[in-house]
XYZ file of C-alpha atoms in Angstrom:
417
model
C -119.156 -138.912 35.977
C -115.809 -137.386 37.116
C -113.566 -139.875 38.520
C -110.784 -139.098 41.237
C -108.283 -140.189 38.677
C -109.517 -137.629 36.330
C -109.656 -134.862 38.908
C -106.131 -135.623 39.501
C -105.154 -135.467 36.171
C -106.764 -132.108 35.701
C -105.148 -130.713 38.741
C -101.603 -131.800 37.400
C -102.264 -130.301 34.247
C -103.762 -126.918 35.602
C -100.510 -126.708 37.763
C -98.330 -127.378 34.491
C -100.105 -124.446 33.071
C -99.191 -122.166 35.923
C -95.509 -123.086 35.958
C -95.168 -123.088 32.371
C -94.681 -119.225 31.890
C -92.209 -119.416 34.936
C -90.196 -122.232 33.150
C -90.126 -120.207 29.938
C -88.967 -117.118 31.844
C -85.929 -118.867 33.298
C -84.854 -120.653 30.209
C -81.871 -119.669 28.283
C -82.468 -117.876 25.002
C -80.668 -120.400 23.048
C -82.300 -123.422 24.811
C -84.008 -125.738 22.109
C -86.614 -126.607 24.836
C -88.470 -123.166 24.833
C -90.577 -123.772 21.629
C -91.086 -127.438 22.659
C -92.417 -126.722 26.027
C -95.762 -125.704 24.959
C -95.741 -128.656 22.731
C -94.846 -130.828 25.644
C -97.702 -129.386 27.611
C -100.108 -129.892 24.724
C -98.791 -133.591 24.537
C -99.021 -133.971 28.487
C -102.574 -133.010 27.996
C -103.381 -135.490 25.512
C -101.487 -138.306 27.618
C -103.487 -137.332 30.847
C -106.559 -137.229 28.845
C -107.127 -133.666 29.306
C -108.488 -132.036 25.916
C -107.084 -128.359 25.227
C -109.059 -126.093 23.111
C -107.722 -124.723 20.122
C -107.401 -121.246 22.294
C -105.698 -122.670 25.074
C -103.078 -124.241 22.754
C -102.693 -121.048 20.706
C -102.249 -119.180 24.233
C -99.675 -121.602 25.235
C -97.624 -121.271 21.946
C -97.859 -117.466 22.263
C -96.681 -117.481 25.898
C -93.633 -119.423 24.749
C -92.828 -117.111 21.703
C -93.264 -114.012 23.728
C -90.948 -115.440 26.504
C -88.498 -116.178 23.821
C -88.359 -112.540 22.133
C -88.033 -111.033 25.718
C -85.097 -113.484 26.377
C -83.710 -112.549 22.986
C -84.215 -108.521 23.708
C -82.599 -109.005 27.015
C -79.792 -110.951 25.529
C -79.307 -108.305 22.762
C -79.288 -105.569 25.726
C -76.683 -107.557 27.487
C -74.388 -107.780 24.561
C -74.546 -104.070 23.658
C -73.584 -103.289 27.352
C -70.593 -105.637 27.221
C -69.565 -104.218 23.829
C -69.840 -100.501 24.944
C -67.793 -101.683 28.275
C -65.306 -103.185 26.059
C -64.989 -100.081 23.862
C -64.759 -97.638 26.856
C -62.107 -100.077 28.222
C -60.172 -99.993 24.906
C -60.671 -96.361 24.709
C -59.403 -95.808 28.135
C -56.152 -97.931 27.441
C -55.509 -96.078 24.127
C -55.683 -92.686 26.130
C -53.393 -93.984 28.417
C -50.852 -95.376 25.945
C -51.021 -92.035 24.147
C -50.303 -89.983 27.386
C -47.510 -92.307 28.326
C -45.913 -91.758 24.679
C -46.501 -87.779 25.171
C -44.779 -88.278 28.387
C -41.797 -89.753 27.116
C -41.638 -87.410 24.097
C -41.724 -84.679 26.314
C -38.996 -86.071 28.715
C -36.792 -86.917 25.549
C -37.321 -83.311 24.321
C -36.428 -81.780 27.682
C -33.406 -84.047 27.763
C -32.206 -82.899 24.428
C -32.893 -79.418 25.185
C -30.663 -79.887 28.538
C -27.992 -81.477 26.512
C -28.029 -78.639 23.926
C -27.689 -76.163 26.841
C -25.149 -78.072 28.312
C -23.069 -78.349 25.086
C -23.769 -74.931 24.415
C -22.245 -73.750 27.960
C -19.460 -76.179 28.049
C -18.232 -76.589 24.592
C -19.669 -74.408 21.803
C -20.153 -71.214 23.859
C -19.135 -68.588 21.560
C -18.622 -64.851 22.878
C -18.304 -61.725 20.555
C -14.640 -61.368 19.505
C -13.072 -57.857 19.675
C -13.240 -56.075 16.446
C -10.096 -55.154 14.375
C -9.124 -51.445 14.321
C -9.833 -49.628 11.257
C -7.141 -49.348 8.960
C -5.427 -46.052 9.357
C -5.371 -43.986 6.131
C -1.927 -42.718 4.922
C -2.211 -40.644 2.024
C 1.394 -40.319 1.504
C 1.690 -44.194 1.215
C 0.572 -44.247 -2.370
C 1.347 -45.892 -5.496
C 3.271 -43.772 -7.813
C 1.347 -41.713 -10.452
C 2.886 -43.922 -13.139
C 1.922 -46.948 -11.613
C -1.752 -45.835 -10.829
C -1.997 -44.464 -14.542
C -0.829 -47.966 -15.801
C -3.380 -49.708 -13.705
C -6.318 -47.565 -14.686
C -5.339 -47.658 -18.477
C -4.940 -51.459 -18.351
C -8.283 -51.613 -16.626
C -9.843 -49.460 -19.204
C -8.114 -51.202 -22.046
C -8.781 -54.840 -20.939
C -12.206 -54.043 -19.634
C -14.391 -55.708 -17.106
C -17.554 -57.518 -17.649
C -19.263 -56.252 -14.759
C -21.643 -53.360 -15.177
C -20.403 -51.602 -12.060
C -17.045 -52.146 -10.275
C -14.915 -50.335 -7.719
C -11.343 -51.119 -6.596
C -9.922 -48.983 -3.554
C -6.712 -49.289 -1.842
C -7.249 -49.327 1.781
C -3.792 -47.788 2.820
C -4.123 -44.647 0.986
C -7.911 -44.562 0.577
C -7.143 -44.046 -3.364
C -9.470 -45.082 -5.805
C -7.478 -47.531 -8.319
C -10.310 -48.203 -10.597
C -14.029 -47.300 -10.931
C -16.721 -48.071 -13.461
C -20.256 -46.721 -12.943
C -19.580 -47.026 -9.094
C -22.413 -44.734 -8.276
C -24.914 -46.517 -10.187
C -27.863 -47.711 -8.066
C -28.205 -51.468 -8.665
C -29.793 -54.525 -7.167
C -27.116 -56.285 -4.994
C -28.726 -59.630 -4.438
C -26.975 -61.778 -1.658
C -24.352 -58.938 -1.065
C -27.313 -58.048 1.440
C -26.065 -60.728 3.695
C -22.971 -58.765 4.505
C -25.309 -56.293 6.222
C -27.424 -58.806 7.662
C -24.133 -60.094 9.318
C -22.987 -56.796 10.472
C -26.262 -55.859 12.193
C -26.668 -59.450 13.799
C -22.818 -58.756 14.992
C -23.812 -55.496 16.487
C -26.918 -57.034 18.370
C -24.328 -59.925 19.814
C -21.917 -57.176 20.786
C -24.669 -55.111 22.460
C -25.727 -58.058 24.462
C -29.348 -58.317 22.702
C -28.765 -61.782 21.459
C -26.110 -64.422 21.619
C -24.145 -66.446 19.175
C -25.355 -69.457 21.099
C -29.213 -68.644 21.042
C -30.980 -71.577 19.389
C -33.316 -70.671 16.417
C -35.768 -73.381 14.941
C -36.436 -72.760 11.221
C -40.089 -72.190 10.589
C -42.544 -72.005 7.344
C -41.977 -68.466 7.177
C -38.404 -69.025 6.615
C -39.170 -71.078 3.644
C -42.528 -68.984 2.093
C -40.346 -65.936 1.690
C -37.610 -67.749 -0.371
C -39.918 -70.047 -2.310
C -37.938 -69.493 -5.572
C -34.391 -70.326 -3.885
C -33.071 -73.445 -2.400
C -32.197 -74.646 0.817
C -30.998 -77.984 2.324
C -32.068 -76.644 5.813
C -35.177 -78.595 6.756
C -37.986 -76.815 8.436
C -38.464 -77.376 12.198
C -34.473 -78.000 12.709
C -32.679 -76.037 15.230
C -29.301 -74.478 14.971
C -27.433 -71.834 16.944
C -27.176 -68.362 15.675
C -23.507 -68.710 14.656
C -24.003 -71.821 12.569
C -26.980 -69.878 10.682
C -24.559 -66.848 10.168
C -21.788 -69.227 8.896
C -24.053 -70.977 6.442
C -25.526 -67.592 5.270
C -22.209 -65.797 4.649
C -20.218 -68.907 3.373
C -22.851 -70.653 1.343
C -25.434 -67.885 0.950
C -28.313 -69.914 2.584
C -31.454 -67.985 2.431
C -33.368 -69.907 5.077
C -30.482 -69.263 7.594
C -30.242 -65.318 6.511
C -34.048 -65.006 7.028
C -34.153 -66.898 10.429
C -31.658 -64.517 11.610
C -33.688 -61.473 10.676
C -36.899 -63.093 12.042
C -35.171 -63.844 15.367
C -34.047 -60.347 15.842
C -35.567 -58.513 18.837
C -38.552 -57.018 17.595
C -38.856 -59.253 14.658
C -38.067 -59.157 10.867
C -39.508 -55.458 10.351
C -37.184 -54.212 13.263
C -34.163 -55.968 11.535
C -34.690 -54.344 8.365
C -35.015 -51.101 9.937
C -31.718 -51.728 11.850
C -30.116 -52.511 8.515
C -31.198 -49.371 6.983
C -30.111 -47.500 10.017
C -26.631 -48.922 9.928
C -26.411 -48.152 6.157
C -27.040 -44.367 7.113
C -24.686 -44.567 10.136
C -22.020 -45.783 7.635
C -22.636 -43.045 5.303
C -24.044 -45.433 2.399
C -26.441 -42.891 1.128
C -27.795 -44.695 -1.914
C -28.456 -48.169 -0.217
C -31.855 -49.414 0.874
C -32.875 -52.748 2.290
C -36.312 -54.494 2.308
C -35.488 -57.888 3.778
C -32.073 -59.800 4.832
C -31.634 -62.466 2.075
C -31.017 -60.312 -0.848
C -33.708 -62.258 -2.983
C -35.760 -59.065 -3.614
C -34.383 -56.760 -6.359
C -35.772 -53.831 -4.059
C -32.493 -54.405 -2.114
C -30.378 -51.809 -3.900
C -27.003 -50.037 -3.414
C -23.863 -48.835 -5.265
C -20.286 -50.263 -5.746
C -19.085 -46.990 -3.731
C -21.627 -47.836 -0.676
C -20.697 -51.480 -0.913
C -16.775 -50.674 -0.396
C -17.802 -48.776 2.761
C -19.769 -51.767 3.894
C -16.968 -54.216 3.013
C -14.349 -52.295 5.066
C -16.633 -52.095 8.167
C -17.626 -55.761 8.018
C -14.152 -57.075 7.413
C -13.406 -55.913 10.966
C -15.638 -58.277 12.600
C -13.785 -61.473 13.190
C -16.941 -63.709 12.804
C -17.634 -62.162 9.369
C -14.119 -62.642 8.405
C -13.909 -66.139 9.557
C -17.460 -67.400 8.054
C -17.403 -65.775 4.883
C -13.861 -66.972 3.717
C -14.272 -70.432 5.221
C -13.771 -73.132 2.510
C -16.393 -75.459 3.737
C -18.053 -77.171 6.744
C -20.238 -79.929 7.875
C -23.217 -79.831 9.981
C -25.299 -82.732 11.586
C -29.250 -82.457 10.731
C -31.552 -85.177 11.950
C -29.003 -87.983 11.841
C -27.555 -86.867 8.344
C -24.271 -85.094 7.426
C -24.731 -82.194 5.333
C -21.721 -80.802 3.479
C -21.432 -77.047 2.614
C -18.711 -75.124 0.577
C -18.256 -71.590 0.161
C -19.943 -70.041 -2.776
C -16.851 -68.325 -4.073
C -14.415 -70.372 -6.060
C -11.834 -67.884 -5.247
C -12.183 -68.647 -1.723
C -12.216 -72.282 -2.415
C -9.112 -72.155 -4.312
C -6.805 -71.084 -1.442
C -4.582 -68.752 -3.448
C -6.181 -65.627 -2.545
C -5.542 -64.074 0.781
C -9.247 -63.029 1.758
C -10.336 -60.922 4.719
C -14.001 -61.098 3.433
C -15.794 -62.765 0.530
C -19.354 -62.656 -0.559
C -21.135 -63.625 -3.896
C -24.601 -62.818 -4.799
C -27.091 -63.623 -7.794
C -30.535 -62.901 -8.881
C -31.735 -62.307 -12.395
C -32.221 -58.695 -11.818
C -28.712 -58.269 -10.230
C -26.698 -60.591 -12.327
C -23.420 -61.937 -10.979
C -22.068 -59.837 -7.917
C -18.797 -60.136 -5.967
C -17.237 -58.233 -3.022
C -14.043 -59.022 -1.330
C -11.420 -57.642 1.104
C -8.163 -58.969 -0.251
C -4.378 -58.543 0.394
C -2.702 -58.381 -2.830
C 1.022 -58.405 -2.551
C 0.767 -57.363 1.012
C -1.378 -54.414 0.149
C -5.048 -54.481 1.321
C -7.616 -53.628 -1.187
C -11.524 -53.774 -1.432
C -13.089 -55.033 -4.755
C -16.627 -54.660 -5.724
C -18.197 -56.009 -8.658
C -21.819 -55.883 -9.696
C -23.896 -57.339 -12.568
C -21.247 -59.378 -14.065
C -22.712 -61.462 -17.009
C -21.957 -65.090 -15.567
C -19.720 -66.813 -12.861
C -16.898 -67.196 -15.227
C -16.592 -63.606 -16.258
C -17.006 -62.497 -12.567
C -14.116 -64.770 -11.725
C -12.106 -63.797 -14.566
C -12.387 -60.044 -13.818
C -11.426 -60.653 -10.250
C -8.349 -62.574 -11.448
C -7.360 -59.846 -13.912
C -7.707 -57.212 -11.210
C -5.345 -59.026 -9.105
C -2.819 -59.683 -11.756
C -2.601 -56.216 -12.882
C -2.301 -54.983 -9.319
C 0.326 -57.602 -8.546
C 2.542 -56.643 -11.477
C 2.688 -52.936 -10.772
C 1.791 -52.646 -6.962
C 4.225 -50.598 -4.922
C 5.739 -52.394 -1.847
C 4.751 -51.000 1.621
C 7.407 -48.449 2.682
C 9.976 -49.599 5.348
C 10.818 -47.199 7.973
C 13.864 -47.750 9.754
C 14.283 -47.446 13.505
C 16.647 -44.603 13.028
C 14.009 -42.703 10.825
C 12.685 -39.634 12.425
C 9.054 -39.664 13.620
């Protein structure tokens, strides 16, 4: 017979069975009481005298385990959501920092560009200087026939290592010495004299400015892979600096950048070089690029003498080609450059123009406009055997002329005409 006490015990236990799943659902995943709850209920059942069948015990344990798994899954979802939010915040912070750096860099670049423009306008602005007048020919102001004969005989007797040579007296226009002067030969970096002349023409005509800034690109290096240059790609220089380095130190990247930055590009520049050659009457001259590294750039000593006379009229070409040396600032470093012509560096030649050249196909080449004992001459030597023989040839030419040169005629104020 069921007593009131046993009925109360059964009611209490039944209430526990109802509240147990609810308790499991609100318990923390990490709570050690989850699995023990069902055991507690089972223990409570025994304590109250309520017997539980194996099925009821199994059901209680299953409910506890199911609640535990659900809480674990919910916690995993919460952790994943929190991690995703953390990553999103981290990415947003990284993007903001990147944008801030870009803004700072852009501002710095703009400031540097503004400073360069201001410096160019206030300090380094270089306007094209007027060209010197062409030397007036005076056929009557000639060396005596005996002197001319002696110079030629001594040149022939002592010989030159150059395969082709030409020496012209600029006053009389007379050829003092020639050797294979019409032979068409590769001219190496003598090409840069025409590069400079065409660029000077473009400045004079207002197409470009000496202060234009030019940045060296990969194309300036790819064309000249077999040559060396200390000018780093990505560095920026004004046009006059590049011309200075191309003429004085024969820098090939500088020369290529000048041609590449010409209005219309490199091919337009090469066309302008060949057009200028035809205008000057250089009938046996042809250019394919502005550096001289190609052996397809060809000319003759006779044609180059014409080029030297014309280029020597340009103040920038005279200044840059005969400069002994210079220094430039590149990315915080000071680079020192010197003239590729040892005669220009020596200081005992009066030079109005100087340019050396060398590639294997052309040999050692040299062109100069010089004043020897107050008499202007043009000297062209192509395909010398080596540097020393080229310099010896030039020194020998000067020594012979100085020994027998005629002084310019002095005309008194009372002389007629």
